[in-house]
mmCIF file of C-alpha atoms and ligand atoms in Angstrom:
data_model
loop_
_atom_site.group_PDB
_atom_site.id
_atom_site.type_symbol
_atom_site.label_atom_id
_atom_site.label_comp_id
_atom_site.label_asym_id
_atom_site.label_seq_id
_atom_site.Cartn_x
_atom_site.Cartn_y
_atom_site.Cartn_z
ATOM 1 C CA UNK P 1 9.571 33.584 133.577
ATOM 2 C CA UNK P 2 9.103 31.119 136.443
ATOM 3 C CA UNK P 3 10.611 31.408 139.922
ATOM 4 C CA UNK P 4 12.795 28.377 139.128
ATOM 5 C CA UNK P 5 14.135 30.117 136.028
ATOM 6 C CA UNK P 6 14.968 33.245 138.005
ATOM 7 C CA UNK P 7 16.756 31.267 140.740
ATOM 8 C CA UNK P 8 18.724 29.042 138.346
ATOM 9 C CA UNK P 9 19.603 32.102 136.253
ATOM 10 C CA UNK P 10 20.926 33.899 139.353
ATOM 11 C CA UNK P 11 22.990 30.861 140.442
ATOM 12 C CA UNK P 12 24.367 30.515 136.912
ATOM 13 C CA UNK P 13 25.253 34.235 136.779
ATOM 14 C CA UNK P 14 27.013 34.080 140.165
ATOM 15 C CA UNK P 15 29.065 31.024 139.103
ATOM 16 C CA UNK P 16 30.103 32.816 135.926
ATOM 17 C CA UNK P 17 31.308 35.957 137.697
ATOM 18 C CA UNK P 18 33.134 34.164 140.517
ATOM 19 C CA UNK P 19 35.006 32.087 137.875
ATOM 20 C CA UNK P 20 36.342 29.190 140.014
ATOM 21 C CA UNK P 21 33.024 27.512 140.854
ATOM 22 C CA UNK P 22 31.607 27.979 137.363
ATOM 23 C CA UNK P 23 34.691 26.862 135.452
ATOM 24 C CA UNK P 24 35.278 23.788 137.623
ATOM 25 C CA UNK P 25 33.396 20.496 137.555
ATOM 26 C CA UNK P 26 31.108 21.955 140.241
ATOM 27 C CA UNK P 27 29.781 24.410 137.689
ATOM 28 C CA UNK P 28 29.249 21.656 135.165
ATOM 29 C CA UNK P 29 27.434 19.441 137.654
ATOM 30 C CA UNK P 30 25.232 22.295 138.891
ATOM 31 C CA UNK P 31 24.326 23.647 135.452
ATOM 32 C CA UNK P 32 23.572 20.325 133.819
ATOM 33 C CA UNK P 33 20.526 20.024 136.084
ATOM 34 C CA UNK P 34 18.832 22.883 134.286
ATOM 35 C CA UNK P 35 20.542 23.428 130.971
ATOM 36 C CA UNK P 36 19.294 23.038 127.389
ATOM 37 C CA UNK P 37 18.284 19.526 126.348
ATOM 38 C CA UNK P 38 20.685 17.022 124.771
ATOM 39 C CA UNK P 39 20.494 16.768 120.991
ATOM 40 C CA UNK P 40 18.719 13.602 119.740
ATOM 41 C CA UNK P 41 21.013 10.536 119.784
ATOM 42 C CA UNK P 42 21.149 10.470 115.950
ATOM 43 C CA UNK P 43 21.414 14.257 115.536
ATOM 44 C CA UNK P 44 24.552 14.033 113.373
ATOM 45 C CA UNK P 45 23.704 10.922 111.359
ATOM 46 C CA UNK P 46 24.703 11.541 107.732
ATOM 47 C CA UNK P 47 26.833 14.519 108.716
ATOM 48 C CA UNK P 48 30.583 15.006 108.521
ATOM 49 C CA UNK P 49 32.672 16.772 111.156
ATOM 50 C CA UNK P 50 36.305 17.844 111.282
ATOM 51 C CA UNK P 51 38.104 18.433 114.583
ATOM 52 C CA UNK P 52 41.600 19.930 114.773
ATOM 53 C CA UNK P 53 43.879 18.755 117.575
ATOM 54 C CA UNK P 54 41.697 15.660 117.847
ATOM 55 C CA UNK P 55 44.374 13.349 119.248
ATOM 56 C CA UNK P 56 44.265 14.733 122.783
ATOM 57 C CA UNK P 57 42.189 16.305 125.539
ATOM 58 C CA UNK P 58 39.096 18.232 124.502
ATOM 59 C CA UNK P 59 39.557 17.558 120.778
ATOM 60 C CA UNK P 60 39.528 13.798 121.315
ATOM 61 C CA UNK P 61 36.569 14.041 123.690
ATOM 62 C CA UNK P 62 34.689 16.201 121.162
ATOM 63 C CA UNK P 63 35.416 13.642 118.437
ATOM 64 C CA UNK P 64 33.942 10.921 120.666
ATOM 65 C CA UNK P 65 30.841 13.029 121.312
ATOM 66 C CA UNK P 66 30.346 13.846 117.630
ATOM 67 C CA UNK P 67 30.839 10.209 116.584
ATOM 68 C CA UNK P 68 28.351 9.095 119.249
ATOM 69 C CA UNK P 69 25.735 11.313 117.635
ATOM 70 C CA UNK P 70 26.386 9.590 114.297
ATOM 71 C CA UNK P 71 28.859 11.926 112.572
ATOM 72 C CA UNK P 72 31.696 10.785 110.355
ATOM 73 C CA UNK P 73 34.673 12.466 112.031
ATOM 74 C CA UNK P 74 37.934 13.677 110.499
ATOM 75 C CA UNK P 75 40.615 13.778 113.176
ATOM 76 C CA UNK P 76 43.059 16.462 112.102
ATOM 77 C CA UNK P 77 46.415 16.138 113.852
ATOM 78 C CA UNK P 78 50.004 17.175 113.352
ATOM 79 C CA UNK P 79 51.338 13.738 114.327
ATOM 80 C CA UNK P 80 49.680 10.866 112.483
ATOM 81 C CA UNK P 81 50.924 8.226 114.938
ATOM 82 C CA UNK P 82 49.155 10.059 117.763
ATOM 83 C CA UNK P 83 46.134 10.449 115.487
ATOM 84 C CA UNK P 84 45.938 6.713 114.782
ATOM 85 C CA UNK P 85 46.232 5.996 118.524
ATOM 86 C CA UNK P 86 43.378 8.390 119.229
ATOM 87 C CA UNK P 87 41.329 6.819 116.446
ATOM 88 C CA UNK P 88 41.716 3.387 118.088
ATOM 89 C CA UNK P 89 40.640 4.829 121.469
ATOM 90 C CA UNK P 90 37.634 6.586 119.935
ATOM 91 C CA UNK P 91 36.643 3.348 118.196
ATOM 92 C CA UNK P 92 36.777 1.576 121.568
ATOM 93 C CA UNK P 93 34.369 4.199 122.928
ATOM 94 C CA UNK P 94 32.148 4.301 119.828
ATOM 95 C CA UNK P 95 32.354 0.933 118.032
ATOM 96 C CA UNK P 96 31.600 1.193 114.327
ATOM 97 C CA UNK P 97 32.299 4.929 114.140
ATOM 98 C CA UNK P 98 33.608 6.190 110.801
ATOM 99 C CA UNK P 99 36.836 8.066 111.529
ATOM 100 C CA UNK P 100 39.551 9.464 109.279
ATOM 101 C CA UNK P 101 42.950 10.740 110.337
ATOM 102 C CA UNK P 102 44.342 13.742 108.449
ATOM 103 C CA UNK P 103 47.679 15.457 108.946
ATOM 104 C CA UNK P 104 47.913 19.208 109.281
ATOM 105 C CA UNK P 105 50.057 21.476 111.414
ATOM 106 C CA UNK P 106 47.676 24.385 111.979
ATOM 107 C CA UNK P 107 50.528 26.798 112.638
ATOM 108 C CA UNK P 108 52.088 26.110 109.225
ATOM 109 C CA UNK P 109 50.152 28.092 106.635
ATOM 110 C CA UNK P 110 51.555 26.097 103.710
ATOM 111 C CA UNK P 111 50.412 22.865 105.372
ATOM 112 C CA UNK P 112 46.978 24.359 106.088
ATOM 113 C CA UNK P 113 46.636 25.455 102.462
ATOM 114 C CA UNK P 114 47.632 21.979 101.220
ATOM 115 C CA UNK P 115 45.254 20.291 103.633
ATOM 116 C CA UNK P 116 42.347 22.605 102.828
ATOM 117 C CA UNK P 117 42.886 22.311 99.076
ATOM 118 C CA UNK P 118 43.003 18.515 99.247
ATOM 119 C CA UNK P 119 39.958 18.092 101.495
ATOM 120 C CA UNK P 120 37.215 16.818 99.234
ATOM 121 C CA UNK P 121 33.571 16.052 99.833
ATOM 122 C CA UNK P 122 30.992 16.814 102.444
ATOM 123 C CA UNK P 123 31.644 18.925 105.543
ATOM 124 C CA UNK P 124 28.983 20.031 108.008
ATOM 125 C CA UNK P 125 30.879 20.780 111.220
ATOM 126 C CA UNK P 126 34.308 22.378 111.619
ATOM 127 C CA UNK P 127 35.774 22.515 115.138
ATOM 128 C CA UNK P 128 38.819 24.740 115.631
ATOM 129 C CA UNK P 129 40.184 23.104 118.761
ATOM 130 C CA UNK P 130 43.995 22.962 118.304
ATOM 131 C CA UNK P 131 45.756 25.386 120.615
ATOM 132 C CA UNK P 132 48.987 25.952 122.534
ATOM 133 C CA UNK P 133 50.240 28.011 125.440
ATOM 134 C CA UNK P 134 53.884 28.618 124.464
ATOM 135 C CA UNK P 135 56.412 28.890 127.319
ATOM 136 C CA UNK P 136 58.382 31.507 125.378
ATOM 137 C CA UNK P 137 57.954 33.541 122.235
ATOM 138 C CA UNK P 138 58.612 31.464 119.146
ATOM 139 C CA UNK P 139 57.879 32.024 115.493
ATOM 140 C CA UNK P 140 56.746 29.659 112.789
ATOM 141 C CA UNK P 141 58.491 29.235 109.428
ATOM 142 C CA UNK P 142 56.113 31.902 108.124
ATOM 143 C CA UNK P 143 57.345 34.333 110.800
ATOM 144 C CA UNK P 144 54.214 34.357 112.965
ATOM 145 C CA UNK P 145 54.059 33.992 116.737
ATOM 146 C CA UNK P 146 53.165 30.340 117.415
ATOM 147 C CA UNK P 147 50.018 30.727 119.566
ATOM 148 C CA UNK P 148 48.610 33.216 117.060
ATOM 149 C CA UNK P 149 49.420 31.035 114.057
ATOM 150 C CA UNK P 150 47.857 27.941 115.673
ATOM 151 C CA UNK P 151 44.659 29.459 117.078
ATOM 152 C CA UNK P 152 43.936 32.337 114.710
ATOM 153 C CA UNK P 153 45.796 32.370 111.394
ATOM 154 C CA UNK P 154 45.628 28.620 110.634
ATOM 155 C CA UNK P 155 41.915 28.449 111.562
ATOM 156 C CA UNK P 156 41.154 31.601 109.559
ATOM 157 C CA UNK P 157 42.796 30.149 106.467
ATOM 158 C CA UNK P 158 41.197 26.746 106.982
ATOM 159 C CA UNK P 159 37.725 28.242 107.422
ATOM 160 C CA UNK P 160 38.081 30.076 104.129
ATOM 161 C CA UNK P 161 39.350 27.011 102.287
ATOM 162 C CA UNK P 162 36.606 24.776 103.658
ATOM 163 C CA UNK P 163 33.814 27.335 103.364
ATOM 164 C CA UNK P 164 32.572 26.042 99.966
ATOM 165 C CA UNK P 165 31.877 22.660 101.610
ATOM 166 C CA UNK P 166 30.299 24.306 104.683
ATOM 167 C CA UNK P 167 28.100 26.481 102.465
ATOM 168 C CA UNK P 168 26.969 23.385 100.576
ATOM 169 C CA UNK P 169 25.832 21.809 103.862
ATOM 170 C CA UNK P 170 22.196 22.165 104.845
ATOM 171 C CA UNK P 171 23.307 22.975 108.393
ATOM 172 C CA UNK P 172 26.944 24.099 108.328
ATOM 173 C CA UNK P 173 28.500 24.956 111.678
ATOM 174 C CA UNK P 174 31.881 26.212 112.841
ATOM 175 C CA UNK P 175 33.009 26.196 116.480
ATOM 176 C CA UNK P 176 36.075 28.044 117.784
ATOM 177 C CA UNK P 177 37.325 26.613 121.093
ATOM 178 C CA UNK P 178 38.416 29.721 122.979
ATOM 179 C CA UNK P 179 39.094 30.099 126.712
ATOM 180 C CA UNK P 180 37.729 31.968 129.713
ATOM 181 C CA UNK P 181 41.248 33.423 129.866
ATOM 182 C CA UNK P 182 40.220 35.718 127.017
ATOM 183 C CA UNK P 183 38.255 37.837 129.521
ATOM 184 C CA UNK P 184 41.584 39.092 130.862
ATOM 185 C CA UNK P 185 42.607 40.620 127.528
ATOM 186 C CA UNK P 186 41.346 43.186 125.045
ATOM 187 C CA UNK P 187 41.734 42.773 121.315
ATOM 188 C CA UNK P 188 45.373 43.740 120.652
ATOM 189 C CA UNK P 189 45.328 44.450 116.960
ATOM 190 C CA UNK P 190 48.047 47.066 117.523
ATOM 191 C CA UNK P 191 50.501 44.228 118.309
ATOM 192 C CA UNK P 192 48.956 40.942 117.108
ATOM 193 C CA UNK P 193 52.309 39.136 116.932
ATOM 194 C CA UNK P 194 53.212 40.114 120.529
ATOM 195 C CA UNK P 195 56.442 41.806 119.511
ATOM 196 C CA UNK P 196 56.253 44.547 122.112
ATOM 197 C CA UNK P 197 56.889 44.266 125.858
ATOM 198 C CA UNK P 198 57.980 41.263 127.855
ATOM 199 C CA UNK P 199 56.467 38.056 126.493
ATOM 200 C CA UNK P 200 54.332 35.968 128.855
ATOM 201 C CA UNK P 201 52.913 32.695 127.537
ATOM 202 C CA UNK P 202 49.618 32.936 129.448
ATOM 203 C CA UNK P 203 49.086 36.475 128.177
ATOM 204 C CA UNK P 204 49.888 35.491 124.588
ATOM 205 C CA UNK P 205 47.437 32.610 124.918
ATOM 206 C CA UNK P 206 44.676 34.836 126.335
ATOM 207 C CA UNK P 207 45.217 37.435 123.628
ATOM 208 C CA UNK P 208 44.745 34.908 120.816
ATOM 209 C CA UNK P 209 41.721 33.454 122.622
ATOM 210 C CA UNK P 210 40.186 36.968 122.601
ATOM 211 C CA UNK P 211 40.996 37.195 118.879
ATOM 212 C CA UNK P 212 39.220 33.878 118.274
ATOM 213 C CA UNK P 213 36.013 35.215 119.825
ATOM 214 C CA UNK P 214 36.047 38.296 117.593
ATOM 215 C CA UNK P 215 37.059 36.224 114.567
ATOM 216 C CA UNK P 216 34.126 33.860 115.144
ATOM 217 C CA UNK P 217 31.783 36.873 115.152
ATOM 218 C CA UNK P 218 33.328 38.132 111.913
ATOM 219 C CA UNK P 219 33.067 34.727 110.233
ATOM 220 C CA UNK P 220 29.462 34.475 111.428
ATOM 221 C CA UNK P 221 28.692 37.684 109.522
ATOM 222 C CA UNK P 222 30.664 36.513 106.491
ATOM 223 C CA UNK P 223 28.904 33.149 106.215
ATOM 224 C CA UNK P 224 25.449 34.131 107.484
ATOM 225 C CA UNK P 225 24.056 34.646 103.997
ATOM 226 C CA UNK P 226 24.985 31.047 103.136
ATOM 227 C CA UNK P 227 23.298 29.606 106.209
ATOM 228 C CA UNK P 228 26.529 28.655 108.013
ATOM 229 C CA UNK P 229 26.491 29.273 111.772
ATOM 230 C CA UNK P 230 29.726 30.208 113.575
ATOM 231 C CA UNK P 231 30.119 30.227 117.341
ATOM 232 C CA UNK P 232 32.919 30.380 119.895
ATOM 233 C CA UNK P 233 32.883 28.828 123.328
ATOM 234 C CA UNK P 234 34.980 28.257 126.418
ATOM 235 C CA UNK P 235 35.181 24.872 128.118
ATOM 236 C CA UNK P 236 35.876 25.925 131.691
ATOM 237 C CA UNK P 237 38.865 24.157 133.267
ATOM 238 C CA UNK P 238 39.341 20.567 132.160
ATOM 239 C CA UNK P 239 41.990 18.029 133.065
ATOM 240 C CA UNK P 240 43.858 17.551 129.781
ATOM 241 C CA UNK P 241 47.489 16.941 128.768
ATOM 242 C CA UNK P 242 47.555 20.580 127.637
ATOM 243 C CA UNK P 243 46.769 21.867 131.130
ATOM 244 C CA UNK P 244 49.060 19.468 133.022
ATOM 245 C CA UNK P 245 51.988 20.293 130.708
ATOM 246 C CA UNK P 246 51.520 24.039 130.224
ATOM 247 C CA UNK P 247 50.231 24.924 133.700
ATOM 248 C CA UNK P 248 51.662 22.250 136.047
ATOM 249 C CA UNK P 249 51.189 24.246 139.264
ATOM 250 C CA UNK P 250 47.621 25.224 138.395
ATOM 251 C CA UNK P 251 46.965 21.591 137.477
ATOM 252 C CA UNK P 252 48.348 20.274 140.803
ATOM 253 C CA UNK P 253 46.298 22.678 142.895
ATOM 254 C CA UNK P 254 43.015 22.443 141.011
ATOM 255 C CA UNK P 255 43.126 18.789 139.887
ATOM 256 C CA UNK P 256 40.286 17.524 142.119
ATOM 257 C CA UNK P 257 38.030 20.269 140.786
ATOM 258 C CA UNK P 258 38.924 20.090 137.102
ATOM 259 C CA UNK P 259 36.328 18.896 134.633
ATOM 260 C CA UNK P 260 36.856 15.706 132.710
ATOM 261 C CA UNK P 261 37.701 16.227 129.003
ATOM 262 C CA UNK P 262 34.154 15.026 128.188
ATOM 263 C CA UNK P 263 32.672 17.690 130.444
ATOM 264 C CA UNK P 264 34.939 20.323 128.891
ATOM 265 C CA UNK P 265 33.923 19.204 125.393
ATOM 266 C CA UNK P 266 30.200 19.023 126.122
ATOM 267 C CA UNK P 267 29.376 22.479 124.746
ATOM 268 C CA UNK P 268 31.503 21.900 121.609
ATOM 269 C CA UNK P 269 29.389 18.856 120.743
ATOM 270 C CA UNK P 270 26.158 20.588 121.732
ATOM 271 C CA UNK P 271 26.966 23.576 119.500
ATOM 272 C CA UNK P 272 27.591 21.214 116.589
ATOM 273 C CA UNK P 273 24.412 19.223 117.046
ATOM 274 C CA UNK P 274 21.612 21.060 118.841
ATOM 275 C CA UNK P 275 18.784 22.818 117.016
ATOM 276 C CA UNK P 276 18.975 25.632 119.585
ATOM 277 C CA UNK P 277 22.590 26.506 118.735
ATOM 278 C CA UNK P 278 21.686 26.447 115.038
ATOM 279 C CA UNK P 279 19.106 29.185 115.570
ATOM 280 C CA UNK P 280 21.783 31.556 116.956
ATOM 281 C CA UNK P 281 24.877 32.883 115.200
ATOM 282 C CA UNK P 282 28.148 34.506 116.210
ATOM 283 C CA UNK P 283 27.692 33.949 119.944
ATOM 284 C CA UNK P 284 30.122 33.027 122.734
ATOM 285 C CA UNK P 285 28.996 30.021 124.814
ATOM 286 C CA UNK P 286 29.846 28.146 127.982
ATOM 287 C CA UNK P 287 27.859 25.251 129.409
ATOM 288 C CA UNK P 288 25.203 25.445 126.678
ATOM 289 C CA UNK P 289 24.387 29.068 127.339
ATOM 290 C CA UNK P 290 25.319 32.326 125.603
ATOM 291 C CA UNK P 291 27.828 34.267 127.712
ATOM 292 C CA UNK P 292 28.955 37.891 127.630
ATOM 293 C CA UNK P 293 32.141 38.522 125.659
ATOM 294 C CA UNK P 294 33.261 41.351 127.957
ATOM 295 C CA UNK P 295 32.895 42.057 131.662
ATOM 296 C CA UNK P 296 34.767 45.375 131.643
ATOM 297 C CA UNK P 297 33.413 48.223 129.519
ATOM 298 C CA UNK P 298 36.856 49.506 128.497
ATOM 299 C CA UNK P 299 37.711 46.115 126.994
ATOM 300 C CA UNK P 300 35.183 46.503 124.180
ATOM 301 C CA UNK P 301 36.940 46.641 120.824
ATOM 302 C CA UNK P 302 35.996 49.301 118.291
ATOM 303 C CA UNK P 303 34.453 48.439 114.944
ATOM 304 C CA UNK P 304 37.666 49.699 113.380
ATOM 305 C CA UNK P 305 39.755 47.236 115.410
ATOM 306 C CA UNK P 306 37.435 44.363 114.527
ATOM 307 C CA UNK P 307 37.810 45.113 110.838
ATOM 308 C CA UNK P 308 41.565 45.494 111.328
ATOM 309 C CA UNK P 309 41.669 41.947 112.734
ATOM 310 C CA UNK P 310 39.954 40.635 109.616
ATOM 311 C CA UNK P 311 42.346 42.563 107.349
ATOM 312 C CA UNK P 312 45.332 41.341 109.356
ATOM 313 C CA UNK P 313 44.211 37.694 109.059
ATOM 314 C CA UNK P 314 43.499 38.059 105.345
ATOM 315 C CA UNK P 315 46.871 39.675 104.667
ATOM 316 C CA UNK P 316 48.857 37.237 106.815
ATOM 317 C CA UNK P 317 47.290 34.167 105.192
ATOM 318 C CA UNK P 318 47.363 35.383 101.596
HETATM 319 N N1 NAP R 1 41.685 22.146 129.083
HETATM 320 C C1 NAP R 1 41.208 23.318 129.466
HETATM 321 O O1 NAP R 1 40.906 23.555 130.640
HETATM 322 C C2 NAP R 1 41.017 24.409 128.456
HETATM 323 C C3 NAP R 1 40.513 25.638 128.915
HETATM 324 C C4 NAP R 1 40.292 26.640 128.008
HETATM 325 C C5 NAP R 1 40.544 26.425 126.665
HETATM 326 N N2 NAP R 1 41.061 25.238 126.242
HETATM 327 C C6 NAP R 1 41.315 25.085 124.806
HETATM 328 O O2 NAP R 1 40.904 23.820 124.387
HETATM 329 C C7 NAP R 1 41.671 23.400 123.261
HETATM 330 C C8 NAP R 1 42.182 22.005 123.519
HETATM 331 O O3 NAP R 1 43.087 22.063 124.600
HETATM 332 P P1 NAP R 1 43.354 20.829 125.575
HETATM 333 O O4 NAP R 1 43.240 21.347 126.945
HETATM 334 O O5 NAP R 1 42.580 19.661 125.146
HETATM 335 O O6 NAP R 1 44.928 20.615 125.316
HETATM 336 P P2 NAP R 1 45.748 19.417 124.670
HETATM 337 O O7 NAP R 1 45.426 18.154 125.337
HETATM 338 O O8 NAP R 1 47.172 19.886 124.686
HETATM 339 O O9 NAP R 1 45.231 19.392 123.188
HETATM 340 C C9 NAP R 1 45.644 20.354 122.257
HETATM 341 C C10 NAP R 1 45.595 19.717 120.892
HETATM 342 O O10 NAP R 1 45.994 20.693 119.927
HETATM 343 C C11 NAP R 1 46.972 20.092 119.093
HETATM 344 N N3 NAP R 1 47.840 21.082 118.497
HETATM 345 C C12 NAP R 1 48.623 21.992 119.115
HETATM 346 N N4 NAP R 1 49.300 22.712 118.191
HETATM 347 C C13 NAP R 1 48.918 22.234 116.987
HETATM 348 C C14 NAP R 1 49.269 22.554 115.661
HETATM 349 N N5 NAP R 1 50.165 23.512 115.380
HETATM 350 N N6 NAP R 1 48.681 21.870 114.660
HETATM 351 C C15 NAP R 1 47.798 20.889 114.908
HETATM 352 N N7 NAP R 1 47.432 20.532 116.156
HETATM 353 C C16 NAP R 1 48.009 21.192 117.164
HETATM 354 C C17 NAP R 1 47.740 19.160 119.998
HETATM 355 O O11 NAP R 1 48.484 18.232 119.247
HETATM 356 P P3 NAP R 1 49.793 17.506 119.889
HETATM 357 O O12 NAP R 1 49.262 16.419 120.783
HETATM 358 O O13 NAP R 1 50.519 17.000 118.697
HETATM 359 O O14 NAP R 1 50.543 18.548 120.655
HETATM 360 C C18 NAP R 1 46.578 18.542 120.743
HETATM 361 O O15 NAP R 1 45.963 17.556 119.961
HETATM 362 C C19 NAP R 1 42.766 24.437 123.094
HETATM 363 O O16 NAP R 1 42.416 25.345 122.086
HETATM 364 C C20 NAP R 1 42.796 25.130 124.441
HETATM 365 O O17 NAP R 1 43.250 26.443 124.330
HETATM 366 C C21 NAP R 1 41.300 24.237 127.113
#
């Protein structure tokens, strides 16, 4: 290990633990000087990607990045008008890109099943990006808490339905877009639907983001034998419609330091396209580097709880 590696590693570690600097655009700018190389410009030529929540923020920026690397991109949205608008904007950024708009409300398990069953053909990259921070507790038609249904149950069902196509790929990859907020929560498999205690949107959001990280690890084990790689990541803090709407005060205060959506989406695209990410499996990433999933020892989930999460997702999406 060189002196430069030791110094950059120490700076990177310090930015991670102090949160603000690392999650902001300062962290992005500092780390990009020494992070893993960009994938080749045609890395995704001949490959097909699907991004949920692709009409806005990080999902749209990820779709641009994937299309730039040559992928055919399916923009999966719950509002087709917004999806078509995003498609036009992505085409402006990447002329000639092959883009398809598909409708699916990720929180509606019937809609997810219909979408998954009707999706035909090649799939190499699946990005679970759709997410919400609900202001108050609400349930879907299926009776599930909305943040959970959108970020965990819908993606779990969709991954299963699309896994035959991912297994058929020579380099299948799945990326769960989690959040650094997940560090604040343990896996709450005792109350996955947040029925107990006073509901707080930010807490509900962080809980499901923790679940996504564990779920990605479980799917990585499930699909490993078929050569499909599954990772989770967190984007830091990026200036998106989701942040300005759900966290207006945070957005006002931090705006000058927030990452652009492209900066927030950088690691999503890199995980989909780089050879380095394909050699790992079931890891949690930020700024092109594997990150710890826990900072506090008592937050580690037991093997029993991890399996209980899988059973819960299987039962709820049956
Ligand atoms: N921005 C950040 O700093 C940050 C930090 C950590 C993690 N994240 C994560 O990054 C992801 C993208 O967030 P963002 O900041 O880009 O927010 P955003 O601009 O609000 O984008 C969220 C996307 O998810 C879609 N969506 C929400 N519920 C859906 C559902 N039930 N079915 C289908 N699509 C649905 C939204 O569609 P509509 O436009 O129709 O609502 C939108 O396209 C989320 O998972 C978020 O938790 C973001």
